[in-house]
Structures are given as structure tokens and as C-alpha cells.
Short mmCIF file of C-alpha atoms in Angstrom, two decimals:
data_model
loop_
_atom_site.label_atom_id
_atom_site.label_comp_id
_atom_site.label_asym_id
_atom_site.label_seq_id
_atom_site.Cartn_x
_atom_site.Cartn_y
_atom_site.Cartn_z
CA UNK A 395 -0.39 -0.24 0.07
CA UNK A 396 2.80 2.16 0.69
CA UNK A 397 4.63 1.09 -2.42
CA UNK A 398 1.00 2.54 -4.51
CA UNK A 399 1.29 5.99 -2.39
CA UNK A 400 4.21 6.80 -3.85
CA UNK A 401 4.16 5.91 -7.11
CA UNK A 402 0.72 7.83 -7.35
CA UNK A 403 2.43 11.10 -5.52
CA UNK A 404 5.10 10.57 -8.38
CA UNK A 405 3.04 10.62 -11.04
CA UNK A 406 0.81 13.28 -9.35
CA UNK A 407 4.25 16.08 -8.99
CA UNK A 408 4.96 15.25 -12.75
CA UNK A 409 2.31 16.06 -13.90
CA UNK A 410 1.60 19.17 -11.93
CA UNK A 411 5.26 20.36 -13.06
CA UNK A 412 4.43 19.51 -16.67
CA UNK A 413 1.96 21.87 -16.74
CA UNK A 414 4.00 24.79 -14.51
CA UNK A 415 6.61 24.24 -17.75
CA UNK A 416 3.82 24.76 -20.23
CA UNK A 417 2.31 27.58 -18.92
CA UNK A 418 5.42 29.28 -18.19
CA UNK A 419 6.55 29.01 -21.56
CA UNK A 420 3.20 30.28 -23.28
CA UNK A 421 2.91 33.29 -21.35
CA UNK A 422 7.19 33.90 -21.70
CA UNK A 423 6.52 33.04 -25.88
CA UNK A 424 6.56 36.40 -27.48
CA UNK A 425 2.99 36.37 -29.79
CA UNK A 426 3.78 36.82 -33.85
CA UNK A 427 1.28 39.18 -35.18
CA UNK A 428 0.26 38.56 -38.98
CA UNK A 429 0.51 41.81 -41.21
CA UNK A 430 -2.82 42.90 -42.41
CA UNK A 431 -3.11 42.74 -46.11
CA UNK A 432 -3.13 46.43 -47.41
CA UNK A 433 -6.33 46.97 -49.23
CA UNK A 434 -6.39 48.20 -52.56
CA UNK A 435 -8.66 51.43 -53.43
CA UNK A 436 -9.90 52.09 -56.34
CA UNK A 437 -8.63 54.24 -58.27
CA UNK A 438 -10.11 58.03 -58.02
CA UNK A 439 -11.46 58.60 -61.24
CA UNK A 440 -11.66 62.55 -62.59
CA UNK A 441 -14.65 64.45 -61.07
CA UNK A 442 -17.02 65.57 -62.83
CA UNK A 443 -18.30 69.40 -62.85
CA UNK A 444 -21.64 69.45 -61.64
CA UNK A 445 -24.36 70.84 -63.20
CA UNK A 446 -27.10 73.50 -62.24
CA UNK A 447 -30.71 71.90 -62.76
CA UNK A 448 -32.84 73.34 -65.28
CA UNK A 449 -35.39 73.95 -62.09
CA UNK A 450 -32.69 76.12 -59.73
CA UNK A 451 -33.97 79.22 -58.61
CA UNK A 452 -30.58 80.97 -58.56
CA UNK A 453 -31.54 80.47 -62.81
CA UNK A 454 -33.31 84.06 -64.41
CA UNK A 455 -35.28 84.29 -66.75
CA UNK A 456 -33.27 85.77 -68.91
CA UNK A 457 -30.49 83.07 -68.53
CA UNK A 458 -32.56 80.80 -70.37
CA UNK A 459 -32.56 80.79 -74.06
CA UNK A 460 -36.50 81.16 -75.72
CA UNK A 461 -37.73 78.08 -76.78
CA UNK A 462 -38.07 77.49 -80.64
CA UNK A 463 -40.77 78.18 -82.67
CA UNK A 464 -41.31 76.70 -86.04
CA UNK A 465 -41.06 79.19 -88.81
CA UNK A 466 -44.65 79.53 -90.58
CA UNK A 467 -44.06 78.93 -94.51
CA UNK A 468 -45.42 81.84 -96.67
CA UNK A 469 -47.92 80.10 -98.49
CA UNK A 470 -47.75 82.24 -101.62
CA UNK A 471 -43.84 81.55 -102.19
CA UNK A 472 -42.16 78.95 -104.49
CA UNK A 473 -40.10 76.19 -103.28
CA UNK A 474 -37.21 76.12 -105.74
CA UNK A 475 -35.65 72.56 -105.59
CA UNK A 476 -32.27 71.41 -107.37
CA UNK A 477 -32.16 68.29 -109.71
CA UNK A 478 -29.09 67.09 -110.25
CA UNK A 479 -27.55 68.30 -114.26
CA UNK A 480 -27.29 65.20 -116.51
CA UNK A 481 -24.37 65.86 -119.35
CA UNK A 482 -25.16 66.77 -122.55
CA UNK A 483 -23.44 63.55 -123.66
CA UNK A 484 -26.62 61.38 -122.70
CA UNK A 485 -29.69 60.35 -124.60
CA UNK A 486 -31.56 59.36 -122.42
CA UNK A 487 -28.94 56.56 -121.37
CA UNK A 488 -26.87 55.97 -124.63
CA UNK A 489 -23.75 57.93 -123.83
CA UNK A 490 -22.88 59.48 -127.83
CA UNK A 491 -19.36 60.91 -125.98
CA UNK A 492 -18.05 56.79 -126.05
CA UNK A 493 -16.82 55.77 -129.44
CA UNK A 494 -13.39 53.85 -130.44
CA UNK A 495 -10.67 54.66 -129.40
CA UNK A 496 -12.55 53.28 -125.86
CA UNK A 497 -10.55 55.26 -123.27
CA UNK A 498 -11.01 52.89 -119.59
CA UNK A 499 -10.46 53.36 -115.78
CA UNK A 500 -8.50 50.77 -115.33
CA UNK A 501 -9.11 49.53 -110.69
CA UNK A 502 -6.10 49.08 -108.55
CA UNK A 503 -7.72 44.72 -108.32
CA UNK A 504 -8.18 44.80 -111.84
CA UNK A 505 -4.50 44.07 -113.33
CA UNK A 506 -4.34 41.50 -110.78
CA UNK A 507 -7.35 39.24 -111.23
CA UNK A 508 -6.38 39.79 -114.97
CA UNK A 509 -2.95 37.83 -114.48
CA UNK A 510 -4.56 35.41 -112.72
CA UNK A 511 -6.84 34.87 -114.94
CA UNK A 512 -3.48 35.11 -117.73
CA UNK A 513 -4.79 37.26 -119.50
CA UNK A 514 -3.11 40.39 -121.80
CA UNK A 515 -5.24 43.52 -120.42
CA UNK A 516 -4.59 45.40 -124.04
CA UNK A 517 -4.92 42.39 -125.96
CA UNK A 518 -8.28 41.79 -124.02
CA UNK A 519 -10.07 44.75 -124.33
CA UNK A 520 -10.01 44.58 -127.19
CA UNK A 521 -11.08 41.48 -128.09
CA UNK A 522 -14.34 42.44 -126.16
CA UNK A 523 -15.30 45.30 -127.84
CA UNK A 524 -13.94 45.25 -131.40
CA UNK A 525 -12.00 48.63 -131.36
CA UNK A 526 -9.12 50.08 -130.52
CA UNK A 527 -8.88 50.75 -126.51
CA UNK A 528 -6.51 53.61 -124.35
CA UNK A 529 -6.53 52.16 -120.90
CA UNK A 530 -5.35 55.00 -117.84
CA UNK A 531 -3.78 54.07 -114.78
CA UNK A 532 -4.61 57.35 -111.74
CA UNK A 533 -1.84 58.05 -109.41
CA UNK A 534 -3.96 56.80 -106.36
CA UNK A 535 -4.24 53.33 -108.34
CA UNK A 536 0.16 53.28 -108.67
CA UNK A 537 0.00 54.29 -104.71
CA UNK A 538 -2.27 51.07 -104.28
CA UNK A 539 -0.19 48.82 -105.87
CA UNK A 540 3.00 50.43 -104.55
CA UNK A 541 1.59 49.67 -100.61
CA UNK A 542 0.15 46.25 -101.85
CA UNK A 543 4.30 45.32 -101.61
CA UNK A 544 6.10 42.56 -103.40
CA UNK A 545 3.17 40.42 -104.00
CA UNK A 546 2.23 42.71 -106.16
CA UNK A 547 4.85 43.67 -107.86
CA UNK A 548 3.89 42.49 -111.78
CA UNK A 549 0.76 44.09 -111.03
CA UNK A 550 2.92 47.11 -110.49
CA UNK A 551 5.19 46.86 -113.39
CA UNK A 552 2.19 45.94 -115.65
CA UNK A 553 0.72 49.60 -114.46
CA UNK A 554 3.60 51.06 -115.15
CA UNK A 555 3.53 50.25 -119.12
CA UNK A 556 4.20 52.80 -121.15
CA UNK A 557 1.06 52.45 -123.32
CA UNK A 558 -0.64 53.28 -120.62
CA UNK A 559 -2.10 56.88 -119.84
CA UNK A 560 -0.99 58.25 -116.48
CA UNK A 561 -3.58 60.35 -115.11
CA UNK A 562 -2.54 63.22 -112.03
CA UNK A 563 -4.45 62.95 -108.71
CA UNK A 564 -4.43 66.52 -107.11
CA UNK A 565 -6.38 64.71 -103.70
CA UNK A 566 -4.42 63.64 -100.88
CA UNK A 567 -4.12 60.20 -99.68
CA UNK A 568 -4.20 56.86 -102.01
CA UNK A 569 -7.63 55.47 -102.06
CA UNK A 570 -8.83 55.06 -105.83
CA UNK A 571 -11.73 54.45 -105.98
CA UNK A 572 -13.49 58.22 -105.08
CA UNK A 573 -10.62 59.08 -107.94
CA UNK A 574 -13.34 57.15 -109.58
CA UNK A 575 -16.14 58.10 -109.24
CA UNK A 576 -15.37 61.76 -108.99
CA UNK A 577 -13.73 61.26 -112.62
CA UNK A 578 -16.75 59.76 -114.26
CA UNK A 579 -18.88 62.13 -113.20
CA UNK A 580 -17.48 64.82 -114.03
CA UNK A 581 -16.25 63.33 -117.60
CA UNK A 582 -18.26 60.57 -119.58
CA UNK A 583 -15.68 59.50 -122.25
CA UNK A 584 -14.72 57.08 -119.83
CA UNK A 585 -15.32 53.23 -119.08
CA UNK A 586 -14.47 52.19 -115.73
CA UNK A 587 -12.52 48.48 -115.55
CA UNK A 588 -12.63 46.37 -112.27
CA UNK A 589 -13.53 43.85 -110.35
CA UNK A 590 -15.18 45.16 -106.85
CA UNK A 591 -18.62 44.99 -106.22
CA UNK A 592 -18.67 47.45 -103.87
CA UNK A 593 -17.62 50.46 -106.71
CA UNK A 594 -19.22 48.27 -109.32
CA UNK A 595 -22.26 49.62 -106.84
CA UNK A 596 -21.60 53.09 -107.26
CA UNK A 597 -20.48 53.49 -110.59
CA UNK A 598 -24.02 51.96 -111.42
CA UNK A 599 -25.32 54.34 -109.85
CA UNK A 600 -24.28 56.86 -112.19
CA UNK A 601 -26.24 57.33 -115.57
CA UNK A 602 -24.17 56.23 -119.01
CA UNK A 603 -20.58 54.77 -117.49
CA UNK A 604 -19.91 51.44 -118.81
CA UNK A 605 -18.43 48.75 -116.12
CA UNK A 606 -15.68 46.64 -117.39
CA UNK A 607 -14.98 43.41 -115.27
CA UNK A 608 -13.53 40.08 -115.70
CA UNK A 609 -16.08 36.82 -116.16
CA UNK A 610 -15.14 33.47 -117.42
CA UNK A 611 -11.51 34.21 -118.32
CA UNK A 612 -12.11 37.06 -120.48
CA UNK A 613 -13.09 40.65 -120.55
CA UNK A 614 -17.05 41.02 -120.42
CA UNK A 615 -18.90 44.91 -120.24
CA UNK A 616 -21.85 45.79 -119.08
CA UNK A 617 -24.47 48.47 -120.30
CA UNK A 618 -22.87 48.74 -123.59
CA UNK A 619 -24.88 47.30 -125.71
CA UNK A 620 -22.40 47.26 -128.69
CA UNK A 621 -19.99 45.21 -127.33
CA UNK A 622 -20.29 42.26 -129.82
CA UNK A 623 -17.50 40.51 -128.01
CA UNK A 624 -18.19 40.38 -124.59
CA UNK A 625 -19.40 37.02 -123.44
CA UNK A 626 -23.60 36.58 -123.67
CA UNK A 627 -24.46 36.32 -119.73
#
């Protein structure tokens, strides 16, 4: 019995000492404080100027704009409408200025499509119209071909052929579609050679201007019934 009491007291003393050491160690060790995460603030945008409301009492009647009133039209005045003036060369829709030798304005993509279809430009034009043809190239068309790089170097070489007549441009930039449309509106003696759908749509709105394009590896023309060499659609 005495030996059992001795062992019990020994275990209790060891337990008390271990608890005391744990308490002392927890009290003496410094507490590690984790830094708080930085809260990202939103960017400050420019403050808008506050506008005065229309119902603000500080606004006086003289500061307000008078209401717009519709002008009364005089019933006795005659309305003047300006109608578009068409060229004197047009007989209804037939252009009397078109005749051999035919003057043909060439677009940028027309020369490239002729190369892809292995067609000689001047010879194919004469085969289509059965008459002498003079191809015309503007400065903006040459500028577009130069900007397209080495892929279109053959088309550029053909466009610089001495048989092609060079037309100078006075407008800024190298956009050829507006230049060609402006030229055929001023002078009705040209045929436009292009394969561009948008340019065709714009030229169809201008009366008396034929359009030459490539169809079934041949040059064809629309809005010109006298072109016997053109393939029938």
C-alpha cells in the first residue's frame, strides 16, 4: 500500500510540473502578429463638374434660352428644288461620247485579276470591244499597288507600261475608288474596269458609265449593248 501511494504522488508531481512548464512557456514566448493585408483602393477618377439643374431657383428668366418656335412658311412663296444636272452627251441612257478609241479607267484589282486569269490587258480589251482601247491609270492606283508590296510587283510593272496613260491626281491619299467615281461623274468619256463589287454598285448609280470586268476568263462589259465581243450573260 505504501509503495502504491508513493507512485501516485510521484505521477501527480510530474503532472503538476509539466503543467507549470507549459504555462510558463506559453507566457514567455512572444506572440507573432501577422501583418494585415493591404486594401487596394479604387482609382480616383476625374470628378465631373456639377451642373445646375434646370429648375434651380438661381436661374433667372434672362439666363434661359427662348423656346424654338417653328417658322411659319409663306404659302405664296414657290419652293425651289435643285435637280441634278446630267451631261449633254447622254441621250436618255445612251452615252454619245463613248466611241473608238475607248478610254478605260483601270482599278487596282483589275490588273491583278487579269494576271491570275493569264490575260493580256490591252489585247483582251480590244477582243471585247472590237476597237482600239486606251487604258488609263491614275496616280492613286499606282500608289495602292506600291503599298501592297512585293506580292503585286507584276501588276505594278504592268500598270507602269508606257502604253498605259498616266492621269495625275490632286486629292490627298491613295484611295482610288473615290477618285474614279469623281472622274466619271465629271467626264462621261470613260469606261471603268474593275472587279470590286462595292465600286460597281457605286458606278451603277451614275448613268451612262459602262463597267468592264472579268467573266469566265474573258473581259466582259455591262451597260454597253454595242460590245459584240463581250460574252453573253
